[in-house]
Amino acid sequence: MRRSDIIIVGAGHAGAQVAVGLRQRNFAGSILMVGEEADPPYERPPLSKDYLAGEKVFDRLLLRPPAFWVERRVELSLGARILAVDPVRHQVTADNGEVLEYGTLIWAAGGHARRLSCPGHDLSGIHTIRTRTDVDRLRAGLPGVENVVVIGGGYIGLEAAAAMVKAGKQVTLLEAQDRVLSRVAGEPLSRFYESEHRARGVKLRLGVAVAALRDRDGRVSAVELADGTVAQADMVIAGIGITPAVGPLTAAGALGSDGVSVDALCRTSLPDIHAIGDCAAQATPFAGGACVRIESVQNAMEQAAIVARHLMGEPPAHVGVPTFWSNQYDLRLQTVGLCLGHDHMVVRGEPATRSFSVIYLREGRVIALDCVNAMRDFVQGKVLVNARVMASPGRLADAGIPLKGLEM
Ligand code: FAD
């Protein structure tokens, strides 16, 4: 039986970064990274942005050149899926039947794109955007497509809509809630993005439910809504979130409801098993101590560093403030903090100028900012969020006053 001191399940952002972090700290033991995708670790954010738009080649998405993993003695087992974990024997079983023994297991398996479940969900011409393979398949299907329906008005849905507009398609975006981005941002930001997409010809339908997908010769041809209306569709892109990939871990007894629960050192409830990245739910001071799963590159990197430090006996580092970004058209959104539980919002600057910020407060303290084409607010706002600074809404709203030094 093969044995590795460390087995990492998932060759994505978090998995790659924990391997890098361990080698940077001179970890001398063996590291095996098992990933179900065929590619070595790559960046996911461009999948709904410049890679989808055909503006970046795949090689530029790789987190490290393939030789890096060989030089750093990180063994990659790609195209292999871990199906079971035995926490007592310290073993995992792969889909080819191989049983692997670990000293420490790091579960960095991210999530899988949630799929539609309505009648017609399995027709051809229906896509999700989670992996390189998804996007290659989507792009290959684009010639001949005129009408694209995007289901879901979260970041991935909106970015996909922008890329499809760029590709010259007629785009309809369907959102079940009464505004886009309702899960992650305040209404001023939602309304701004809705108007930007409408201005570029996207037909936005808010507060609608998908009833069924219609077909022509086995291919999707239209989306039928619960209100009886129909949107023509030669292609459907579903951006409706992910399901955390934690099945084998929870089957082995790891605690967690949405993903797997981890403590401040990213330890699961099972011995010698850590979990990091999109699949891990952790209490964070930036959500008032609530246990949340954060789907971002920054979080994946941060949790990877926590584990690498812990395994090498280093003291925990200061927890960094969550950040996120989204590119749509010529708009660069940068988010700092989590707006969860905000009780007040301030719009700083004028959305009509296409450079402004939405600032979120809880009990008078700044907890998050969404900055649209407003790099300085993002940089200076990070300091405010990090220190959960008390600031006067009136002064925050005045774009003439720099955020730097605004604490009362
Ligand atoms: P992943 O990168 O998903 O890696 C997990 C890997 O594990 C996958 O390859 C998966 O196939 C594999 N795996 C799953 N189960 C198993 C198993 N049982 N055995 C073996 N392997 C398994 N974040 C930002 O901060 N900014 C952005 O602009 C942004 N845009 C995004 C756009 C898109 C289209 C997507 C999909 C994500 C975006 N994100 C963005 C989120 C960010 O990419 C993720 O938060 C990050 O990739 C999480 O890293 P991870 O390692 O936890 O998971």
CSV table of C-alpha atoms and ligand atoms in Angstrom, one decimal:
chain,number,residue,atom,x,y,z
A,1,MET,CA,0.0,0.0,0.0
A,2,ARG,CA,1.3,3.5,-0.9
A,3,ARG,CA,1.8,5.8,2.0
A,4,SER,CA,2.3,9.6,2.1
A,5,ASP,CA,3.0,11.7,5.1
A,6,ILE,CA,0.5,14.2,3.7
A,7,ILE,CA,-2.3,13.5,1.3
A,8,ILE,CA,-4.1,16.4,-0.1
A,9,VAL,CA,-7.5,15.7,-1.7
A,10,GLY,CA,-8.3,18.3,-4.4
A,11,ALA,CA,-5.7,19.9,-6.7
A,12,GLY,CA,-7.3,23.4,-6.7
A,13,HIS,CA,-6.3,26.7,-5.2
A,14,ALA,CA,-6.3,25.5,-1.6
A,15,GLY,CA,-4.7,22.2,-2.2
A,16,ALA,CA,-1.9,23.7,-4.3
A,17,GLN,CA,-1.3,26.5,-1.9
A,18,VAL,CA,-1.0,24.2,1.1
A,19,ALA,CA,1.6,22.1,-0.7
A,20,VAL,CA,3.5,25.2,-1.7
A,21,GLY,CA,3.3,26.5,1.9
A,22,LEU,CA,4.7,23.3,3.3
A,23,ARG,CA,7.6,23.1,0.9
A,24,GLN,CA,8.3,26.8,1.5
A,25,ARG,CA,8.6,26.0,5.2
A,26,ASN,CA,11.0,23.1,4.4
A,27,PHE,CA,8.6,20.3,5.1
A,28,ALA,CA,10.7,17.3,4.2
A,29,GLY,CA,8.1,14.5,4.1
A,30,SER,CA,6.2,13.1,1.2
A,31,ILE,CA,3.2,14.9,-0.2
A,32,LEU,CA,0.6,13.4,-2.6
A,33,MET,CA,-2.1,15.6,-4.1
A,34,VAL,CA,-5.0,13.7,-5.6
A,35,GLY,CA,-7.3,15.6,-7.9
A,36,GLU,CA,-10.3,14.4,-10.0
A,37,GLU,CA,-9.7,16.9,-12.8
A,38,ALA,CA,-7.1,16.0,-15.4
A,39,ASP,CA,-5.2,19.3,-15.2
A,40,PRO,CA,-2.6,20.4,-12.7
A,41,PRO,CA,-3.8,23.2,-10.3
A,42,TYR,CA,-5.1,26.2,-12.1
A,43,GLU,CA,-6.9,29.5,-11.3
A,44,ARG,CA,-10.7,29.3,-11.5
A,45,PRO,CA,-11.7,33.0,-11.5
A,46,PRO,CA,-10.8,33.5,-15.2
A,47,LEU,CA,-13.2,30.7,-16.1
A,48,SER,CA,-16.2,33.1,-16.0
A,49,LYS,CA,-14.1,36.1,-17.2
A,50,ASP,CA,-11.3,36.3,-19.7
A,51,TYR,CA,-11.0,32.5,-20.3
A,52,LEU,CA,-14.7,32.3,-21.1
A,53,ALA,CA,-14.3,35.3,-23.4
A,54,GLY,CA,-11.5,33.5,-25.2
A,55,GLU,CA,-9.0,36.2,-24.2
A,56,LYS,CA,-6.6,34.0,-22.2
A,57,VAL,CA,-5.1,30.6,-23.0
A,58,PHE,CA,-5.3,27.8,-20.5
A,59,ASP,CA,-1.5,27.7,-19.8
A,60,ARG,CA,-1.8,31.2,-18.4
A,61,LEU,CA,-4.3,29.8,-15.8
A,62,LEU,CA,-1.8,27.3,-14.3
A,63,LEU,CA,-0.9,28.2,-10.7
A,64,ARG,CA,2.6,26.8,-11.2
A,65,PRO,CA,4.3,25.3,-14.3
A,66,PRO,CA,4.1,21.5,-14.3
A,67,ALA,CA,7.9,21.2,-13.6
A,68,PHE,CA,7.4,23.0,-10.3
A,69,TRP,CA,5.5,20.1,-8.7
A,70,VAL,CA,8.2,17.7,-9.8
A,71,GLU,CA,11.0,19.9,-8.4
A,72,ARG,CA,9.2,20.4,-5.1
A,73,ARG,CA,8.5,16.7,-4.8
A,74,VAL,CA,4.8,17.1,-4.7
A,75,GLU,CA,3.4,14.0,-6.4
A,76,LEU,CA,0.3,14.7,-8.4
A,77,SER,CA,-2.3,12.0,-9.0
A,78,LEU,CA,-4.7,13.6,-11.5
A,79,GLY,CA,-8.0,12.2,-12.9
A,80,ALA,CA,-8.5,10.3,-9.6
A,81,ARG,CA,-11.3,10.8,-7.2
A,82,ILE,CA,-11.3,9.9,-3.6
A,83,LEU,CA,-14.4,8.0,-2.7
A,84,ALA,CA,-13.9,7.0,0.9
A,85,VAL,CA,-12.0,8.0,4.0
A,86,ASP,CA,-11.2,5.7,6.9
A,87,PRO,CA,-10.1,7.9,9.7
A,88,VAL,CA,-9.2,5.0,12.0
A,89,ARG,CA,-6.8,3.3,9.6
A,90,HIS,CA,-5.7,6.7,8.2
A,91,GLN,CA,-6.6,5.5,4.7
A,92,VAL,CA,-8.4,6.9,1.6
A,93,THR,CA,-9.8,4.9,-1.3
A,94,ALA,CA,-9.6,6.2,-4.8
A,95,ASP,CA,-12.1,5.5,-7.6
A,96,ASN,CA,-9.6,3.1,-9.3
A,97,GLY,CA,-9.7,1.0,-6.1
A,98,GLU,CA,-6.3,2.0,-4.8
A,99,VAL,CA,-6.1,2.4,-1.1
A,100,LEU,CA,-3.7,5.1,0.1
A,101,GLU,CA,-2.4,5.6,3.6
A,102,TYR,CA,-1.8,9.1,5.1
A,103,GLY,CA,-0.2,10.6,8.1
A,104,THR,CA,-2.2,13.8,7.8
A,105,LEU,CA,-5.1,14.3,5.4
A,106,ILE,CA,-5.9,17.7,4.0
A,107,TRP,CA,-9.3,17.8,2.4
A,108,ALA,CA,-9.3,20.6,-0.2
A,109,ALA,CA,-12.0,19.4,-2.6
A,110,GLY,CA,-13.9,22.6,-3.1
A,111,GLY,CA,-17.4,22.0,-4.6
A,112,HIS,CA,-19.3,20.9,-7.6
A,113,ALA,CA,-21.5,23.2,-9.6
A,114,ARG,CA,-25.1,22.7,-8.6
A,115,ARG,CA,-27.2,21.5,-11.5
A,116,LEU,CA,-30.8,22.3,-12.5
A,117,SER,CA,-33.3,19.7,-11.5
A,118,CYS,CA,-36.4,20.9,-13.4
A,119,PRO,CA,-37.8,18.8,-16.3
A,120,GLY,CA,-35.4,19.0,-19.2
A,121,HIS,CA,-32.4,19.6,-17.0
A,122,ASP,CA,-30.4,16.9,-18.9
A,123,LEU,CA,-30.9,18.2,-22.4
A,124,SER,CA,-27.8,19.1,-24.4
A,125,GLY,CA,-26.9,22.8,-24.6
A,126,ILE,CA,-27.1,23.2,-20.8
A,127,HIS,CA,-23.9,24.3,-19.1
A,128,THR,CA,-22.3,25.1,-15.8
A,129,ILE,CA,-19.0,27.0,-15.1
A,130,ARG,CA,-16.8,25.3,-12.5
A,131,THR,CA,-14.0,23.6,-14.4
A,132,ARG,CA,-11.8,24.1,-17.4
A,133,THR,CA,-13.7,21.2,-19.1
A,134,ASP,CA,-17.0,23.0,-18.5
A,135,VAL,CA,-15.8,26.1,-20.2
A,136,ASP,CA,-14.1,24.3,-23.1
A,137,ARG,CA,-17.4,22.5,-23.7
A,138,LEU,CA,-19.4,25.7,-23.4
A,139,ARG,CA,-17.1,27.6,-25.8
A,140,ALA,CA,-17.2,24.7,-28.3
A,141,GLY,CA,-21.0,24.9,-28.3
A,142,LEU,CA,-21.1,28.7,-29.0
A,143,PRO,CA,-20.9,28.8,-32.8
A,144,GLY,CA,-24.5,28.8,-34.1
A,145,VAL,CA,-25.9,29.9,-30.8
A,146,GLU,CA,-27.9,33.1,-30.9
A,147,ASN,CA,-29.9,33.2,-27.6
A,148,VAL,CA,-28.2,32.4,-24.3
A,149,VAL,CA,-30.2,32.2,-21.1
A,150,VAL,CA,-28.2,32.6,-17.9
A,151,ILE,CA,-30.0,31.2,-14.8
A,152,GLY,CA,-28.8,32.8,-11.6
A,153,GLY,CA,-27.8,36.4,-10.9
A,154,GLY,CA,-24.9,35.8,-8.7
A,155,TYR,CA,-21.3,36.8,-9.7
A,156,ILE,CA,-20.8,33.8,-11.9
A,157,GLY,CA,-24.1,34.3,-13.7
A,158,LEU,CA,-23.4,38.1,-14.2
A,159,GLU,CA,-19.9,37.5,-15.4
A,160,ALA,CA,-21.1,34.8,-17.8
A,161,ALA,CA,-23.8,37.2,-19.1
A,162,ALA,CA,-21.1,39.9,-19.7
A,163,ALA,CA,-18.9,37.4,-21.6
A,164,MET,CA,-21.8,36.3,-23.7
A,165,VAL,CA,-22.7,39.9,-24.6
A,166,LYS,CA,-19.1,40.4,-25.6
A,167,ALA,CA,-19.4,37.3,-27.8
A,168,GLY,CA,-22.4,39.0,-29.6
A,169,LYS,CA,-25.1,36.8,-28.2
A,170,GLN,CA,-28.7,37.8,-27.2
A,171,VAL,CA,-28.6,37.3,-23.4
A,172,THR,CA,-31.5,36.8,-21.0
A,173,LEU,CA,-30.7,36.5,-17.3
A,174,LEU,CA,-33.2,34.9,-14.9
A,175,GLU,CA,-33.0,35.5,-11.2
A,176,ALA,CA,-35.3,34.0,-8.7
A,177,GLN,CA,-34.9,36.8,-6.1
A,178,ASP,CA,-36.2,40.4,-6.7
A,179,ARG,CA,-32.6,41.6,-7.3
A,180,VAL,CA,-29.3,40.2,-8.5
A,181,LEU,CA,-26.5,39.6,-6.0
A,182,SER,CA,-29.1,39.4,-3.2
A,183,ARG,CA,-27.0,36.8,-1.3
A,184,VAL,CA,-23.8,38.8,-1.2
A,185,ALA,CA,-24.4,42.5,-1.6
A,186,GLY,CA,-26.8,45.4,-0.7
A,187,GLU,CA,-29.5,46.8,-2.9
A,188,PRO,CA,-27.5,49.8,-4.3
A,189,LEU,CA,-24.9,47.4,-5.8
A,190,SER,CA,-27.6,45.1,-7.2
A,191,ARG,CA,-29.5,48.0,-8.9
A,192,PHE,CA,-26.3,49.3,-10.3
A,193,TYR,CA,-25.3,46.0,-11.9
A,194,GLU,CA,-28.8,45.5,-13.2
A,195,SER,CA,-28.8,48.8,-15.0
A,196,GLU,CA,-25.3,48.1,-16.4
A,197,HIS,CA,-26.4,44.8,-17.8
A,198,ARG,CA,-29.7,46.2,-19.2
A,199,ALA,CA,-27.7,49.1,-20.9
A,200,ARG,CA,-25.8,46.4,-22.8
A,201,GLY,CA,-28.9,44.7,-24.0
A,202,VAL,CA,-29.2,41.9,-21.4
A,203,LYS,CA,-32.9,41.0,-20.8
A,204,LEU,CA,-33.1,40.8,-17.0
A,205,ARG,CA,-36.0,38.9,-15.5
A,206,LEU,CA,-36.1,39.2,-11.7
A,207,GLY,CA,-38.3,37.2,-9.3
A,208,VAL,CA,-38.9,34.4,-11.7
A,209,ALA,CA,-38.9,30.7,-11.3
A,210,VAL,CA,-37.8,28.2,-13.9
A,211,ALA,CA,-40.5,25.6,-14.5
A,212,ALA,CA,-39.0,23.5,-17.3
A,213,LEU,CA,-36.6,23.4,-20.2
A,214,ARG,CA,-38.1,22.8,-23.7
A,215,ASP,CA,-36.2,20.9,-26.4
A,216,ARG,CA,-35.9,20.6,-30.1
A,217,ASP,CA,-34.3,17.3,-31.2
A,218,GLY,CA,-32.8,16.7,-27.7
A,219,ARG,CA,-31.3,20.2,-27.6
A,220,VAL,CA,-32.5,22.9,-25.3
A,221,SER,CA,-34.7,25.4,-27.2
A,222,ALA,CA,-36.4,27.5,-24.6
A,223,VAL,CA,-36.8,28.0,-20.8
A,224,GLU,CA,-40.4,27.9,-19.5
A,225,LEU,CA,-41.1,30.1,-16.5
A,226,ALA,CA,-43.6,29.4,-13.7
A,227,ASP,CA,-45.6,32.5,-14.8
A,228,GLY,CA,-46.2,30.9,-18.2
A,229,THR,CA,-43.8,33.0,-20.1
A,230,VAL,CA,-41.0,31.5,-22.3
A,231,ALA,CA,-37.4,32.7,-23.0
A,232,GLN,CA,-35.9,31.4,-26.3
A,233,ALA,CA,-32.6,29.6,-25.6
A,234,ASP,CA,-30.1,27.9,-27.8
A,235,MET,CA,-27.9,27.6,-24.8
A,236,VAL,CA,-28.5,27.7,-21.0
A,237,ILE,CA,-25.8,28.5,-18.5
A,238,ALA,CA,-26.7,27.7,-14.9
A,239,GLY,CA,-24.9,29.7,-12.3
A,240,ILE,CA,-26.8,28.6,-9.2
A,241,GLY,CA,-24.0,27.9,-6.7
A,242,ILE,CA,-22.0,24.9,-5.6
A,243,THR,CA,-22.5,21.8,-3.5
A,244,PRO,CA,-19.5,21.4,-1.2
A,245,ALA,CA,-17.6,18.2,-2.1
A,246,VAL,CA,-17.4,16.7,1.3
A,247,GLY,CA,-19.4,13.4,0.8
A,248,PRO,CA,-16.6,11.0,1.8
A,249,LEU,CA,-15.6,13.1,4.7
A,250,THR,CA,-19.1,13.4,6.2
A,251,ALA,CA,-19.7,9.7,5.5
A,252,ALA,CA,-16.6,9.1,7.7
A,253,GLY,CA,-18.2,11.1,10.5
A,254,ALA,CA,-16.8,14.6,10.0
A,255,LEU,CA,-19.2,17.2,11.5
A,256,GLY,CA,-20.8,19.9,9.4
A,257,SER,CA,-24.0,20.8,7.7
A,258,ASP,CA,-23.0,23.2,4.8
A,259,GLY,CA,-19.6,21.8,4.0
A,260,VAL,CA,-17.4,20.4,6.8
A,261,SER,CA,-16.9,22.3,10.1
A,262,VAL,CA,-13.4,23.3,11.0
A,263,ASP,CA,-11.8,25.1,14.0
A,264,ALA,CA,-9.4,28.0,13.9
A,265,LEU,CA,-6.6,25.7,12.8
A,266,CYS,CA,-8.8,24.2,10.0
A,267,ARG,CA,-9.0,20.9,11.9
A,268,THR,CA,-12.1,18.8,11.3
A,269,SER,CA,-13.7,16.8,14.0
A,270,LEU,CA,-11.8,13.7,12.7
A,271,PRO,CA,-8.2,13.1,13.9
A,272,ASP,CA,-5.4,14.3,11.6
A,273,ILE,CA,-7.9,15.5,9.0
A,274,HIS,CA,-7.9,19.2,8.0
A,275,ALA,CA,-10.3,20.9,5.6
A,276,ILE,CA,-9.6,24.1,3.7
A,277,GLY,CA,-11.1,26.3,1.0
A,278,ASP,CA,-14.6,26.3,-0.5
A,279,CYS,CA,-15.6,23.1,1.4
A,280,ALA,CA,-14.7,24.3,4.9
A,281,ALA,CA,-17.0,26.2,7.2
A,282,GLN,CA,-15.2,28.2,9.9
A,283,ALA,CA,-16.1,30.8,12.5
A,284,THR,CA,-14.8,34.2,11.5
A,285,PRO,CA,-14.6,37.5,13.4
A,286,PHE,CA,-15.6,39.1,10.1
A,287,ALA,CA,-19.1,37.6,10.3
A,288,GLY,CA,-19.5,38.3,14.0
A,289,GLY,CA,-18.1,34.9,14.9
A,290,ALA,CA,-20.6,33.0,12.7
A,291,CYS,CA,-19.5,29.8,11.0
A,292,VAL,CA,-19.4,30.4,7.3
A,293,ARG,CA,-18.1,28.9,4.1
A,294,ILE,CA,-16.3,31.5,2.1
A,295,GLU,CA,-15.9,30.8,-1.6
A,296,SER,CA,-12.9,33.0,-2.6
A,297,VAL,CA,-9.3,32.6,-3.6
A,298,GLN,CA,-8.1,34.7,-0.7
A,299,ASN,CA,-9.9,32.4,1.7
A,300,ALA,CA,-8.4,29.3,0.1
A,301,MET,CA,-4.9,30.8,0.3
A,302,GLU,CA,-5.4,31.9,3.9
A,303,GLN,CA,-6.7,28.6,5.2
A,304,ALA,CA,-3.9,26.8,3.3
A,305,ALA,CA,-1.4,29.0,5.1
A,306,ILE,CA,-3.0,28.3,8.5
A,307,VAL,CA,-2.6,24.5,7.9
A,308,ALA,CA,0.9,24.8,6.6
A,309,ARG,CA,2.0,26.9,9.6
A,310,HIS,CA,0.2,24.6,12.1
A,311,LEU,CA,1.7,21.4,10.6
A,312,MET,CA,5.2,23.0,10.8
A,313,GLY,CA,4.7,24.0,14.4
A,314,GLU,CA,4.5,27.8,13.7
A,315,PRO,CA,2.1,30.0,15.7
A,316,PRO,CA,-1.1,31.0,13.9
A,317,ALA,CA,-0.9,34.1,11.8
A,318,HIS,CA,-3.3,37.1,12.1
A,319,VAL,CA,-6.5,36.3,10.3
A,320,GLY,CA,-6.8,38.4,7.1
A,321,VAL,CA,-9.9,40.3,6.2
A,322,PRO,CA,-11.9,38.5,3.4
A,323,THR,CA,-11.5,40.0,-0.1
A,324,PHE,CA,-13.2,39.2,-3.4
A,325,TRP,CA,-13.4,40.6,-6.9
A,326,SER,CA,-15.5,40.5,-10.0
A,327,ASN,CA,-14.9,41.8,-13.5
A,328,GLN,CA,-17.9,42.6,-15.7
A,329,TYR,CA,-17.5,44.7,-18.9
A,330,ASP,CA,-15.2,47.6,-17.9
A,331,LEU,CA,-16.3,47.4,-14.2
A,332,ARG,CA,-13.9,46.1,-11.6
A,333,LEU,CA,-15.6,45.3,-8.3
A,334,GLN,CA,-13.4,44.8,-5.3
A,335,THR,CA,-15.0,43.6,-2.0
A,336,VAL,CA,-13.5,43.7,1.4
A,337,GLY,CA,-15.2,42.1,4.4
A,338,LEU,CA,-18.5,40.3,4.7
A,339,CYS,CA,-21.7,42.3,4.6
A,340,LEU,CA,-23.6,39.6,6.5
A,341,GLY,CA,-25.7,41.1,9.3
A,342,HIS,CA,-25.2,44.7,8.3
A,343,ASP,CA,-27.7,47.1,9.8
A,344,HIS,CA,-26.8,50.2,7.7
A,345,MET,CA,-25.5,51.0,4.3
A,346,VAL,CA,-23.8,54.1,2.9
A,347,VAL,CA,-23.3,54.9,-0.8
A,348,ARG,CA,-20.1,56.8,-1.2
A,349,GLY,CA,-19.8,58.6,-4.5
A,350,GLU,CA,-22.3,58.6,-7.4
A,351,PRO,CA,-23.1,55.3,-9.1
A,352,ALA,CA,-23.9,57.2,-12.3
A,353,THR,CA,-20.1,58.1,-12.5
A,354,ARG,CA,-19.4,54.3,-12.5
A,355,SER,CA,-16.9,54.8,-9.7
A,356,PHE,CA,-18.4,54.4,-6.2
A,357,SER,CA,-18.5,52.3,-3.1
A,358,VAL,CA,-21.2,50.7,-0.9
A,359,ILE,CA,-20.1,50.7,2.7
A,360,TYR,CA,-21.8,48.3,5.2
A,361,LEU,CA,-22.0,49.0,8.9
A,362,ARG,CA,-23.1,47.0,11.9
A,363,GLU,CA,-23.7,48.8,15.2
A,364,GLY,CA,-21.8,51.8,13.8
A,365,ARG,CA,-18.7,49.8,12.8
A,366,VAL,CA,-17.5,49.4,9.2
A,367,ILE,CA,-17.8,45.7,8.3
A,368,ALA,CA,-17.5,45.6,4.5
A,369,LEU,CA,-17.2,47.6,1.3
A,370,ASP,CA,-18.1,46.9,-2.3
A,371,CYS,CA,-15.9,49.2,-4.4
A,372,VAL,CA,-16.7,49.6,-8.1
A,373,ASN,CA,-13.8,51.1,-10.1
A,374,ALA,CA,-12.7,52.6,-6.7
A,375,MET,CA,-9.3,51.1,-5.9
A,376,ARG,CA,-8.4,53.8,-3.3
A,377,ASP,CA,-11.6,53.1,-1.3
A,378,PHE,CA,-10.8,49.4,-1.4
A,379,VAL,CA,-7.3,49.8,-0.1
A,380,GLN,CA,-8.2,52.3,2.6
A,381,GLY,CA,-11.4,50.6,3.4
A,382,LYS,CA,-9.6,47.4,4.2
A,383,VAL,CA,-7.9,49.1,7.1
A,384,LEU,CA,-11.3,50.3,8.4
A,385,VAL,CA,-12.8,46.7,8.1
A,386,ASN,CA,-9.8,45.1,9.6
A,387,ALA,CA,-10.0,47.3,12.7
A,388,ARG,CA,-13.9,47.2,12.6
A,389,VAL,CA,-13.7,51.0,12.9
A,390,MET,CA,-16.5,53.2,14.2
A,391,ALA,CA,-17.2,55.9,11.6
A,392,SER,CA,-19.8,58.4,10.9
A,393,PRO,CA,-22.1,57.6,8.0
A,394,GLY,CA,-22.1,61.2,6.9
A,395,ARG,CA,-18.4,61.3,6.6
A,396,LEU,CA,-18.2,57.9,5.0
A,397,ALA,CA,-20.7,59.1,2.3
A,398,ASP,CA,-18.6,62.1,1.4
A,399,ALA,CA,-16.3,61.0,-1.4
A,400,GLY,CA,-14.3,64.2,-0.9
A,401,ILE,CA,-13.0,62.9,2.4
A,402,PRO,CA,-10.5,60.0,2.1
A,403,LEU,CA,-11.4,56.9,4.0
A,404,LYS,CA,-8.0,56.9,5.5
A,405,GLY,CA,-8.1,58.2,9.0
A,406,LEU,CA,-11.9,58.3,9.2
A,407,GLU,CA,-12.2,56.5,12.4
A,408,MET,CA,-14.0,58.6,15.0
B,1,FAD,P1,-11.4,24.2,-6.1
B,1,FAD,O1,-10.5,25.3,-6.7
B,1,FAD,O2,-12.7,24.0,-6.5
B,1,FAD,O3,-10.5,22.9,-6.1
B,1,FAD,C1,-11.0,21.7,-5.6
B,1,FAD,C2,-10.6,20.5,-6.5
B,1,FAD,O4,-10.9,19.3,-5.8
B,1,FAD,C3,-11.3,20.5,-7.8
B,1,FAD,O5,-10.4,20.3,-8.9
B,1,FAD,C4,-12.3,19.3,-7.7
B,1,FAD,O6,-12.5,18.7,-8.9
B,1,FAD,C5,-11.4,18.4,-6.8
B,1,FAD,N1,-12.2,17.3,-6.1
B,1,FAD,C6,-13.5,17.4,-5.6
B,1,FAD,N2,-13.8,16.3,-5.0
B,1,FAD,C7,-12.7,15.4,-5.1
B,1,FAD,C8,-12.5,14.1,-4.7
B,1,FAD,N3,-13.4,13.4,-4.0
B,1,FAD,N4,-11.3,13.5,-5.0
B,1,FAD,C9,-10.4,14.3,-5.7
B,1,FAD,N5,-10.5,15.5,-6.1
B,1,FAD,C10,-11.7,16.1,-5.8
B,1,FAD,N6,-13.0,33.8,-6.2
B,1,FAD,C11,-12.5,35.0,-6.1
B,1,FAD,O7,-11.9,35.3,-5.0
B,1,FAD,N7,-12.6,35.9,-7.1
B,1,FAD,C12,-13.3,35.7,-8.2
B,1,FAD,O8,-13.4,36.5,-9.1
B,1,FAD,C13,-13.7,34.3,-8.4
B,1,FAD,N8,-14.3,34.0,-9.6
B,1,FAD,C14,-14.7,32.7,-9.8
B,1,FAD,C15,-15.3,32.3,-11.0
B,1,FAD,C16,-15.6,31.0,-11.2
B,1,FAD,C17,-16.2,30.6,-12.5
B,1,FAD,C18,-15.5,30.0,-10.2
B,1,FAD,C19,-15.9,28.6,-10.4
B,1,FAD,C20,-15.0,30.4,-8.9
B,1,FAD,C21,-14.6,31.7,-8.7
B,1,FAD,N9,-14.0,32.1,-7.5
B,1,FAD,C22,-13.6,33.4,-7.4
B,1,FAD,C23,-14.0,31.2,-6.4
B,1,FAD,C24,-12.6,30.6,-6.3
B,1,FAD,O9,-12.2,30.1,-7.5
B,1,FAD,C25,-12.7,29.4,-5.3
B,1,FAD,O10,-13.0,30.0,-4.0
B,1,FAD,C26,-11.4,28.6,-5.2
B,1,FAD,O11,-11.1,28.0,-6.4
B,1,FAD,C27,-11.5,27.6,-4.1
B,1,FAD,O12,-10.4,26.8,-4.1
B,1,FAD,P2,-10.6,25.3,-3.5
B,1,FAD,O13,-9.2,24.7,-3.6
B,1,FAD,O14,-11.3,25.3,-2.2
B,1,FAD,O15,-11.5,24.5,-4.5
